[in-house]
Tab-separated table of C-alpha atoms and ligand atoms in Angstrom:
chain	number	residue	atom	x	y	z
A	1	UNK	CA	15.223	1.866	-11.833
A	2	UNK	CA	14.920	-1.122	-9.756
A	3	UNK	CA	15.769	-0.785	-6.084
A	4	UNK	CA	19.644	-2.179	-6.371
A	5	UNK	CA	20.347	0.082	-9.384
A	6	UNK	CA	19.052	2.866	-7.143
A	7	UNK	CA	21.257	2.115	-4.260
A	8	UNK	CA	24.151	2.365	-6.446
A	9	UNK	CA	23.338	5.257	-8.829
A	10	UNK	CA	20.626	7.474	-7.367
A	11	UNK	CA	21.247	10.948	-5.941
A	12	UNK	CA	24.101	11.920	-8.005
A	13	UNK	CA	25.052	12.168	-11.610
A	14	UNK	CA	28.170	13.677	-12.406
A	15	UNK	CA	28.768	15.968	-15.343
A	16	UNK	CA	31.704	15.644	-17.711
A	17	UNK	CA	34.959	15.667	-15.983
A	18	UNK	CA	33.281	15.731	-12.687
A	19	UNK	CA	34.320	13.337	-9.747
A	20	UNK	CA	32.810	10.044	-10.135
A	21	UNK	CA	32.213	9.713	-6.444
A	22	UNK	CA	30.290	12.216	-4.582
A	23	UNK	CA	32.142	15.006	-3.597
A	24	UNK	CA	32.454	15.577	0.381
A	25	UNK	CA	31.778	19.425	0.563
A	26	UNK	CA	33.368	19.902	3.784
A	27	UNK	CA	32.607	23.667	4.339
A	28	UNK	CA	30.375	25.280	6.761
A	29	UNK	CA	29.486	28.161	4.353
A	30	UNK	CA	29.138	29.392	0.852
A	31	UNK	CA	30.525	32.474	-0.795
A	32	UNK	CA	28.208	35.042	-2.579
A	33	UNK	CA	28.910	38.181	-4.587
A	34	UNK	CA	26.280	40.241	-3.054
A	35	UNK	CA	24.370	40.485	0.087
A	36	UNK	CA	20.959	40.648	-2.036
A	37	UNK	CA	21.721	37.129	-3.713
A	38	UNK	CA	22.131	35.450	-0.249
A	39	UNK	CA	19.034	37.621	1.277
A	40	UNK	CA	16.985	35.383	-1.772
A	41	UNK	CA	18.311	32.308	-0.039
A	42	UNK	CA	17.415	33.015	3.223
A	43	UNK	CA	13.799	34.296	2.222
A	44	UNK	CA	13.575	30.725	0.198
A	45	UNK	CA	13.163	32.771	-2.877
A	46	UNK	CA	15.839	30.761	-4.401
A	47	UNK	CA	17.550	27.611	-4.288
A	48	UNK	CA	21.240	27.431	-2.932
A	49	UNK	CA	23.399	26.744	-0.005
A	50	UNK	CA	24.618	29.383	2.510
A	51	UNK	CA	25.354	27.537	5.814
A	52	UNK	CA	25.617	23.950	6.299
A	53	UNK	CA	23.407	23.868	9.557
A	54	UNK	CA	20.516	24.112	7.022
A	55	UNK	CA	21.740	22.261	3.849
A	56	UNK	CA	25.027	20.969	2.410
A	57	UNK	CA	25.272	19.608	-1.180
A	58	UNK	CA	26.913	16.008	0.111
A	59	UNK	CA	23.973	15.617	2.500
A	60	UNK	CA	21.153	16.623	-0.280
A	61	UNK	CA	22.614	13.866	-2.624
A	62	UNK	CA	22.590	11.280	-0.193
A	63	UNK	CA	19.035	12.347	1.052
A	64	UNK	CA	18.094	12.222	-2.383
A	65	UNK	CA	19.051	8.647	-2.879
A	66	UNK	CA	17.237	7.649	0.077
A	67	UNK	CA	14.308	9.386	-1.067
A	68	UNK	CA	14.416	7.702	-4.136
A	69	UNK	CA	14.995	4.553	-2.497
A	70	UNK	CA	11.776	4.960	-0.800
A	71	UNK	CA	9.790	6.100	-3.568
A	72	UNK	CA	9.402	9.786	-1.862
A	73	UNK	CA	9.407	13.307	-3.384
A	74	UNK	CA	11.904	14.799	-0.818
A	75	UNK	CA	14.181	13.793	1.800
A	76	UNK	CA	16.583	15.245	4.362
A	77	UNK	CA	19.346	13.740	6.502
A	78	UNK	CA	19.752	14.229	10.351
A	79	UNK	CA	22.319	13.570	12.774
A	80	UNK	CA	20.685	10.692	14.150
A	81	UNK	CA	17.858	8.619	14.158
A	82	UNK	CA	16.510	10.211	17.178
A	83	UNK	CA	16.499	13.583	15.716
A	84	UNK	CA	14.740	12.167	12.420
A	85	UNK	CA	11.728	10.816	14.740
A	86	UNK	CA	11.732	13.850	16.429
A	87	UNK	CA	11.701	15.959	13.424
A	88	UNK	CA	9.047	13.716	11.867
A	89	UNK	CA	6.677	14.138	14.613
A	90	UNK	CA	7.381	17.614	15.843
A	91	UNK	CA	7.216	19.054	12.062
A	92	UNK	CA	3.448	18.638	12.599
A	93	UNK	CA	2.544	18.353	16.325
A	94	UNK	CA	3.404	20.882	19.018
A	95	UNK	CA	2.398	21.634	22.568
A	96	UNK	CA	-1.322	20.879	22.921
A	97	UNK	CA	-1.157	18.031	20.149
A	98	UNK	CA	-1.597	14.349	20.373
A	99	UNK	CA	-0.113	11.542	18.809
A	100	UNK	CA	-1.096	7.676	18.355
A	101	UNK	CA	1.970	5.708	18.403
A	102	UNK	CA	2.417	1.954	18.568
A	103	UNK	CA	3.748	0.720	21.785
A	104	UNK	CA	6.279	-1.960	20.274
A	105	UNK	CA	8.866	0.820	19.199
A	106	UNK	CA	12.497	1.238	19.861
A	107	UNK	CA	13.411	2.128	23.552
A	108	UNK	CA	14.732	5.534	22.381
A	109	UNK	CA	11.771	6.524	20.639
A	110	UNK	CA	9.706	5.466	23.319
A	111	UNK	CA	11.455	7.559	25.936
A	112	UNK	CA	11.728	10.643	23.473
A	113	UNK	CA	7.652	10.454	23.068
A	114	UNK	CA	6.707	9.384	26.594
A	115	UNK	CA	9.135	11.567	28.601
A	116	UNK	CA	10.890	14.420	26.625
A	117	UNK	CA	7.933	15.255	24.198
A	118	UNK	CA	5.255	14.928	26.752
A	119	UNK	CA	7.563	17.633	28.700
A	120	UNK	CA	7.262	19.581	25.449
A	121	UNK	CA	3.109	19.461	25.893
A	122	UNK	CA	3.043	16.779	23.050
A	123	UNK	CA	0.624	13.666	24.532
A	124	UNK	CA	1.135	10.057	23.279
A	125	UNK	CA	-1.240	7.421	23.243
A	126	UNK	CA	0.380	3.968	22.948
A	127	UNK	CA	-1.355	0.913	21.214
A	128	UNK	CA	-0.573	-2.551	20.849
A	129	UNK	CA	0.548	-3.215	17.181
A	130	UNK	CA	-1.973	-5.991	17.551
A	131	UNK	CA	-4.951	-3.997	18.429
A	132	UNK	CA	-8.302	-4.387	16.585
A	133	UNK	CA	-9.528	-1.433	14.602
A	134	UNK	CA	-11.926	-0.416	17.174
A	135	UNK	CA	-8.939	-0.112	19.960
A	136	UNK	CA	-6.967	1.743	17.529
A	137	UNK	CA	-10.050	3.922	16.574
A	138	UNK	CA	-10.499	4.765	20.474
A	139	UNK	CA	-7.080	6.219	20.872
A	140	UNK	CA	-7.936	9.253	18.651
A	141	UNK	CA	-8.730	12.380	19.952
A	142	UNK	CA	-9.682	15.771	18.390
A	143	UNK	CA	-6.159	17.162	18.559
A	144	UNK	CA	-4.383	14.071	17.276
A	145	UNK	CA	-1.755	15.197	14.572
A	146	UNK	CA	-0.025	11.803	13.631
A	147	UNK	CA	0.156	8.155	13.851
A	148	UNK	CA	3.577	6.703	14.392
A	149	UNK	CA	4.797	3.020	14.222
A	150	UNK	CA	7.886	0.976	13.207
A	151	UNK	CA	7.740	-1.533	10.271
A	152	UNK	CA	9.725	-4.183	12.185
A	153	UNK	CA	10.148	-2.968	15.696
A	154	UNK	CA	13.261	-3.009	17.527
A	155	UNK	CA	14.067	-5.219	19.298
A	156	UNK	CA	10.470	-6.620	19.863
A	157	UNK	CA	10.412	-7.702	16.070
A	158	UNK	CA	6.564	-7.255	15.910
A	159	UNK	CA	5.613	-6.519	12.244
A	160	UNK	CA	3.295	-3.312	11.710
A	161	UNK	CA	0.176	-3.735	9.946
A	162	UNK	CA	0.823	-0.662	7.826
A	163	UNK	CA	-2.306	-0.844	5.874
A	164	UNK	CA	-4.441	-1.098	9.102
A	165	UNK	CA	-2.522	1.887	10.782
A	166	UNK	CA	-2.742	4.133	7.492
A	167	UNK	CA	-6.494	3.492	7.309
A	168	UNK	CA	-7.115	4.668	10.574
A	169	UNK	CA	-4.645	7.684	10.404
A	170	UNK	CA	-6.515	8.564	7.286
A	171	UNK	CA	-10.031	8.055	8.513
A	172	UNK	CA	-8.870	10.837	10.756
A	173	UNK	CA	-7.113	13.109	8.548
A	174	UNK	CA	-3.828	12.526	9.486
A	175	UNK	CA	-0.486	11.168	8.205
A	176	UNK	CA	0.956	8.040	9.324
A	177	UNK	CA	4.797	8.230	10.158
A	178	UNK	CA	6.743	4.958	9.807
A	179	UNK	CA	10.285	4.283	11.050
A	180	UNK	CA	11.568	1.812	8.484
A	181	UNK	CA	14.858	1.276	9.959
A	182	UNK	CA	14.812	-2.447	10.078
A	183	UNK	CA	13.256	-3.519	7.009
A	184	UNK	CA	15.211	-0.879	4.939
A	185	UNK	CA	13.350	0.182	1.495
A	186	UNK	CA	15.124	-3.040	0.067
A	187	UNK	CA	12.699	-5.248	1.720
A	188	UNK	CA	9.768	-2.960	2.289
A	189	UNK	CA	8.504	0.365	0.929
A	190	UNK	CA	6.006	1.841	3.600
A	191	UNK	CA	4.746	4.399	0.918
A	192	UNK	CA	3.318	1.609	-1.246
A	193	UNK	CA	1.068	0.396	1.574
A	194	UNK	CA	-0.293	3.839	2.491
A	195	UNK	CA	2.443	5.603	4.946
A	196	UNK	CA	2.909	9.195	4.439
A	197	UNK	CA	6.321	9.974	5.897
A	198	UNK	CA	9.358	7.442	6.450
A	199	UNK	CA	12.146	7.797	9.054
A	200	UNK	CA	15.410	5.979	9.372
A	201	UNK	CA	18.149	5.359	11.674
A	202	UNK	CA	20.771	5.247	9.144
A	203	UNK	CA	23.149	4.031	11.732
A	204	UNK	CA	21.605	0.710	11.158
A	205	UNK	CA	21.653	-1.142	7.945
A	206	UNK	CA	21.908	1.667	5.527
A	207	UNK	CA	25.234	2.518	6.973
A	208	UNK	CA	25.810	-1.017	8.028
A	209	UNK	CA	29.524	-0.801	8.944
A	210	UNK	CA	29.398	0.779	12.141
A	211	UNK	CA	30.757	4.075	10.884
A	212	UNK	CA	28.569	6.782	11.568
A	213	UNK	CA	25.159	7.762	13.721
A	214	UNK	CA	22.704	9.331	11.235
A	215	UNK	CA	19.167	9.796	10.464
A	216	UNK	CA	16.961	10.478	7.494
A	217	UNK	CA	13.301	11.676	7.014
A	218	UNK	CA	11.451	11.131	3.584
A	219	UNK	CA	7.827	12.539	2.671
A	220	UNK	CA	5.871	10.589	0.089
A	221	UNK	CA	4.418	13.876	-1.146
A	222	UNK	CA	0.918	12.228	-0.906
A	223	UNK	CA	-0.754	13.538	2.221
A	224	UNK	CA	-2.947	16.573	1.658
A	225	UNK	CA	-2.147	19.004	4.380
A	226	UNK	CA	-4.503	21.721	2.436
A	227	UNK	CA	-7.377	19.546	2.855
A	228	UNK	CA	-7.125	20.166	6.844
A	229	UNK	CA	-5.546	23.831	6.967
A	230	UNK	CA	-6.846	24.091	10.495
A	231	UNK	CA	-5.209	20.985	11.574
A	232	UNK	CA	-1.806	21.751	10.275
A	233	UNK	CA	-1.361	25.417	10.567
A	234	UNK	CA	2.594	24.974	10.487
A	235	UNK	CA	2.195	23.737	6.819
A	236	UNK	CA	-0.996	25.620	5.763
A	237	UNK	CA	-0.605	29.525	7.329
A	238	UNK	CA	2.055	31.767	6.705
A	239	UNK	CA	5.398	31.192	8.759
A	240	UNK	CA	6.310	34.657	10.261
A	241	UNK	CA	9.764	33.231	10.879
A	242	UNK	CA	10.136	33.084	7.073
A	243	UNK	CA	8.579	36.218	5.930
A	244	UNK	CA	5.463	34.950	5.666
A	245	UNK	CA	5.997	32.104	3.479
A	246	UNK	CA	3.265	29.451	3.434
A	247	UNK	CA	5.081	25.890	2.672
A	248	UNK	CA	2.170	24.172	1.126
A	249	UNK	CA	1.570	27.135	-1.206
A	250	UNK	CA	5.394	27.584	-2.156
A	251	UNK	CA	6.608	24.370	-2.292
A	252	UNK	CA	3.330	22.146	-3.005
A	253	UNK	CA	2.421	18.715	-1.362
A	254	UNK	CA	6.035	17.311	-2.755
A	255	UNK	CA	8.172	19.755	-0.856
A	256	UNK	CA	6.466	21.417	1.956
A	257	UNK	CA	6.948	18.930	4.900
A	258	UNK	CA	10.751	18.628	4.155
A	259	UNK	CA	11.163	22.300	3.409
A	260	UNK	CA	9.716	23.340	6.723
A	261	UNK	CA	11.566	20.619	8.751
A	262	UNK	CA	14.607	22.260	7.085
A	263	UNK	CA	14.038	25.835	7.281
A	264	UNK	CA	12.354	25.798	10.707
A	265	UNK	CA	13.549	22.627	12.639
A	266	UNK	CA	16.929	22.336	11.405
A	267	UNK	CA	17.689	26.175	11.629
A	268	UNK	CA	16.340	25.944	15.131
A	269	UNK	CA	17.662	22.652	16.454
A	270	UNK	CA	20.556	22.306	14.286
A	271	UNK	CA	20.799	18.394	14.205
A	272	UNK	CA	22.517	18.246	11.096
A	273	UNK	CA	24.563	15.314	9.799
A	274	UNK	CA	28.251	15.818	8.876
A	275	UNK	CA	29.016	15.865	5.286
A	276	UNK	CA	31.736	13.231	5.865
A	277	UNK	CA	29.368	10.994	7.794
A	278	UNK	CA	26.969	11.552	4.727
A	279	UNK	CA	29.753	10.152	2.411
A	280	UNK	CA	30.301	7.291	4.641
A	281	UNK	CA	26.512	6.665	4.548
A	282	UNK	CA	26.606	6.711	0.745
A	283	UNK	CA	29.219	4.095	0.643
A	284	UNK	CA	26.823	1.937	2.784
A	285	UNK	CA	23.951	2.503	0.569
A	286	UNK	CA	25.762	1.534	-2.468
A	287	UNK	CA	25.881	-2.125	-1.349
A	288	UNK	CA	22.661	-2.094	0.704
A	289	UNK	CA	20.565	-4.347	-1.574
A	290	UNK	CA	23.582	-6.902	-1.692
A	291	UNK	CA	24.011	-6.979	2.104
A	292	UNK	CA	20.243	-7.091	3.069
A	293	UNK	CA	19.971	-10.485	1.366
A	294	UNK	CA	23.058	-11.590	3.181
A	295	UNK	CA	21.587	-10.189	6.562
A	296	UNK	CA	18.280	-11.828	5.928
A	297	UNK	CA	19.832	-15.351	4.912
A	298	UNK	CA	21.857	-15.481	8.186
A	299	UNK	CA	18.772	-14.477	9.930
A	300	UNK	CA	16.700	-17.062	8.729
A	301	UNK	CA	19.401	-19.892	9.119
A	302	UNK	CA	20.179	-18.661	12.990
A	303	UNK	CA	16.468	-18.660	13.502
A	304	UNK	CA	15.920	-22.057	12.249
A	305	UNK	CA	18.833	-23.483	14.171
A	306	UNK	CA	17.529	-21.972	17.369
A	307	UNK	CA	13.826	-22.871	16.814
A	308	UNK	CA	14.973	-26.590	16.649
A	309	UNK	CA	17.135	-26.184	19.787
A	310	UNK	CA	15.648	-27.517	23.078
A	311	UNK	CA	18.100	-25.291	24.878
A	312	UNK	CA	16.209	-22.475	23.645
A	313	UNK	CA	12.994	-21.144	25.344
A	314	UNK	CA	11.409	-19.299	22.474
A	315	UNK	CA	12.470	-17.590	19.295
A	316	UNK	CA	11.116	-14.534	17.229
A	317	UNK	CA	11.777	-13.890	13.771
A	318	UNK	CA	9.151	-12.681	11.265
A	319	UNK	CA	10.476	-14.553	8.491
A	320	UNK	CA	10.316	-17.931	10.339
A	321	UNK	CA	7.358	-19.974	9.291
A	322	UNK	CA	5.161	-20.091	12.846
A	323	UNK	CA	6.135	-16.948	13.739
A	324	UNK	CA	3.225	-14.631	15.324
A	325	UNK	CA	4.133	-12.230	12.552
A	326	UNK	CA	4.920	-14.693	9.780
A	327	UNK	CA	1.681	-13.780	7.689
A	328	UNK	CA	2.377	-10.041	7.915
A	329	UNK	CA	5.902	-10.125	7.155
A	330	UNK	CA	5.139	-12.437	4.102
A	331	UNK	CA	2.751	-9.624	3.062
A	332	UNK	CA	4.897	-6.561	3.442
A	333	UNK	CA	8.234	-8.290	3.020
A	334	UNK	CA	8.221	-11.283	1.022
A	335	UNK	CA	11.771	-11.154	0.093
A	336	UNK	CA	13.167	-11.123	3.804
A	337	UNK	CA	12.888	-8.989	6.761
A	338	UNK	CA	15.960	-8.380	8.565
A	339	UNK	CA	18.811	-9.995	10.275
A	340	UNK	CA	17.902	-9.648	13.826
A	341	UNK	CA	16.697	-12.562	15.560
A	342	UNK	CA	15.181	-12.355	19.195
A	343	UNK	CA	15.067	-15.235	21.535
A	344	UNK	CA	15.074	-16.513	25.233
A	345	UNK	CA	17.448	-19.061	26.637
A	346	UNK	CA	16.056	-21.610	28.890
A	347	UNK	CA	16.942	-20.361	32.603
A	348	UNK	CA	15.651	-16.887	31.945
A	349	UNK	CA	17.559	-13.508	32.445
A	350	UNK	CA	20.519	-14.926	34.032
A	351	UNK	CA	21.039	-17.463	31.733
A	352	UNK	CA	20.618	-14.939	28.812
A	353	UNK	CA	23.433	-12.917	30.110
A	354	UNK	CA	25.711	-15.831	30.900
A	355	UNK	CA	25.199	-17.110	27.407
A	356	UNK	CA	26.056	-13.723	25.827
A	357	UNK	CA	29.241	-13.709	27.747
A	358	UNK	CA	30.294	-16.994	26.251
A	359	UNK	CA	29.860	-15.940	22.687
A	360	UNK	CA	33.028	-15.589	20.538
A	361	UNK	CA	32.193	-14.285	17.272
A	362	UNK	CA	29.190	-12.083	18.382
A	363	UNK	CA	29.993	-9.002	20.520
A	364	UNK	CA	28.005	-7.691	23.078
A	365	UNK	CA	27.106	-4.042	21.976
A	366	UNK	CA	24.782	-1.331	21.901
A	367	UNK	CA	24.333	-1.673	18.420
A	368	UNK	CA	22.365	-3.716	15.687
A	369	UNK	CA	22.151	-4.133	11.816
A	370	UNK	CA	26.018	-4.279	11.481
A	371	UNK	CA	28.209	-6.098	9.073
A	372	UNK	CA	29.798	-7.700	12.554
A	373	UNK	CA	27.428	-9.970	14.320
A	374	UNK	CA	26.367	-8.248	17.469
A	375	UNK	CA	24.233	-9.059	20.378
A	376	UNK	CA	22.324	-7.138	23.480
A	377	UNK	CA	20.450	-7.885	26.401
A	378	UNK	CA	17.660	-4.847	26.076
A	379	UNK	CA	16.218	-5.223	29.502
A	380	UNK	CA	19.488	-4.409	31.184
A	381	UNK	CA	20.652	-2.066	28.688
A	382	UNK	CA	18.527	-0.078	25.960
A	383	UNK	CA	15.085	-0.440	27.626
A	384	UNK	CA	16.532	-0.284	31.458
A	385	UNK	CA	14.487	2.934	32.014
A	386	UNK	CA	11.027	1.022	31.497
A	387	UNK	CA	9.130	-0.395	34.028
A	388	UNK	CA	7.934	-4.454	33.650
A	389	UNK	CA	4.714	-3.252	32.454
A	390	UNK	CA	6.112	-0.936	30.003
A	391	UNK	CA	8.635	-3.595	28.952
A	392	UNK	CA	5.671	-5.980	28.225
A	393	UNK	CA	3.774	-3.542	26.114
A	394	UNK	CA	7.022	-2.787	24.250
A	395	UNK	CA	7.185	-6.840	23.730
A	396	UNK	CA	10.626	-7.101	25.491
A	397	UNK	CA	10.720	-9.775	28.103
A	398	UNK	CA	13.687	-10.009	30.662
A	399	UNK	CA	15.015	-12.904	28.871
A	400	UNK	CA	15.255	-11.518	25.505
A	401	UNK	CA	18.380	-11.729	23.896
A	402	UNK	CA	18.888	-9.551	20.655
A	403	UNK	CA	21.066	-11.176	18.040
A	404	UNK	CA	21.721	-9.335	14.970
A	405	UNK	CA	23.260	-11.554	12.132
A	406	UNK	CA	26.253	-9.685	10.343
A	407	UNK	CA	27.601	-10.501	7.211
A	408	UNK	CA	29.711	-13.785	8.445
A	409	UNK	CA	29.230	-17.270	7.387
A	410	UNK	CA	25.971	-18.617	8.999
A	411	UNK	CA	27.734	-22.020	9.762
A	412	UNK	CA	30.195	-19.974	11.943
A	413	UNK	CA	27.538	-18.064	13.660
A	414	UNK	CA	25.638	-21.297	14.410
A	415	UNK	CA	28.832	-23.177	15.570
A	416	UNK	CA	29.432	-20.136	18.033
A	417	UNK	CA	25.798	-20.188	19.303
A	418	UNK	CA	25.811	-23.718	19.852
A	419	UNK	CA	29.169	-23.470	22.012
A	420	UNK	CA	27.937	-20.978	23.958
A	421	UNK	CA	24.613	-22.735	24.567
A	422	UNK	CA	26.733	-25.790	25.927
B	501	PLP	C1	18.364	2.777	16.582
B	501	PLP	C2	17.026	3.264	16.227
B	501	PLP	C3	16.565	4.337	16.474
B	501	PLP	C4	17.124	5.568	16.983
B	501	PLP	O1	18.612	5.762	16.030
B	501	PLP	P1	19.898	6.679	16.235
B	501	PLP	O2	20.690	6.618	15.166
B	501	PLP	O3	20.573	5.657	17.468
B	501	PLP	O4	19.599	7.726	16.983
B	501	PLP	C5	15.327	4.632	15.935
B	501	PLP	N1	14.633	3.813	15.632
B	501	PLP	C6	14.907	2.677	15.245
B	501	PLP	C7	14.019	1.388	15.107
B	501	PLP	C8	16.329	2.204	15.737
B	501	PLP	O5	16.765	0.943	15.656
């Protein structure tokens, strides 16, 4: 199936007389005739549901659709994008381990890595997404377990050279984890370029309507954990908390990563998505391919307008000719990148805040990638915990306005920007 058909059809095929839309299994628990049957589920010896903290049928159908969209072998939903990135990294890196990450990433992810996971004993080295192969090489340590980056970084809009990062990761025998939130699998499928694990904040384009916070993880099934059993003991040696199951042996490369994340991390941390939210997420996915085209069309038109306007200091939009990341965007996402445009208004930080206050259609929100156009000043909101130096490394200047084109008509968005600039 091509991508649009997958958006509409994947994940659920009803049998004769069954509901056409995916059922919301709004139940915490599942009934069994004997304790012995349930014991098999607890031991991962048979497939089935017993408690929604671990798995729920509605969530699994939607996760299967996202896995199909990314071209992966297995997927799972989480309660948020934050949980998805935490699970993706913590599933293979724990206390005493090290991870190489692009410095140009979402502010919440940066804080998760640099502060909270560091407190848990996981060390991160941040590298510029534009680093040379030598600089990237120098960031690795003997205890490095993964490499992390964002396809299109939020809000800096840098484009990750996925092949460069995958090459370095694989040369060191570790997987590349890519947060594909902004591009979505409609515009880029990182597995096709060498990424091994993909994460999403489904809160953004996948939901697309500002309805439910959520996240997802997908495994490509390509990374050969068993080639480096001493590096990935959690996947390649018996899990005593699951009666000695060895995930790679029992579930193979296609299933080991997601089964471990479900059986251990979801069991212990419990960041499950509610089945009701998964249902809303699926409604969003059904039109993802149609909406992304419009978000990108509006993004391109708004970026072109801003670029030509003398009241604007600078514009960043990966699909805009002349953009620093234009060549990478053309390579990895030739059909369009996203609907988010970053720019600076002449007059700096103060002018940016004044301009945003004058917008009538675009609302000031801590949100992005929504049907309704929204805008944000990262330096005073999402990234306010960062020092100027950290802001610079994350590609966020103090005057940066993040403008997320919704699904309205581009003429109206441009007229609104024009009057606010005036
Ligand atoms: C929003 C976002 C996150 C965090 O997702 P939540 O659903 O808000 O927890 C992670 N990565 C990227 C790229 C994001 O845009």
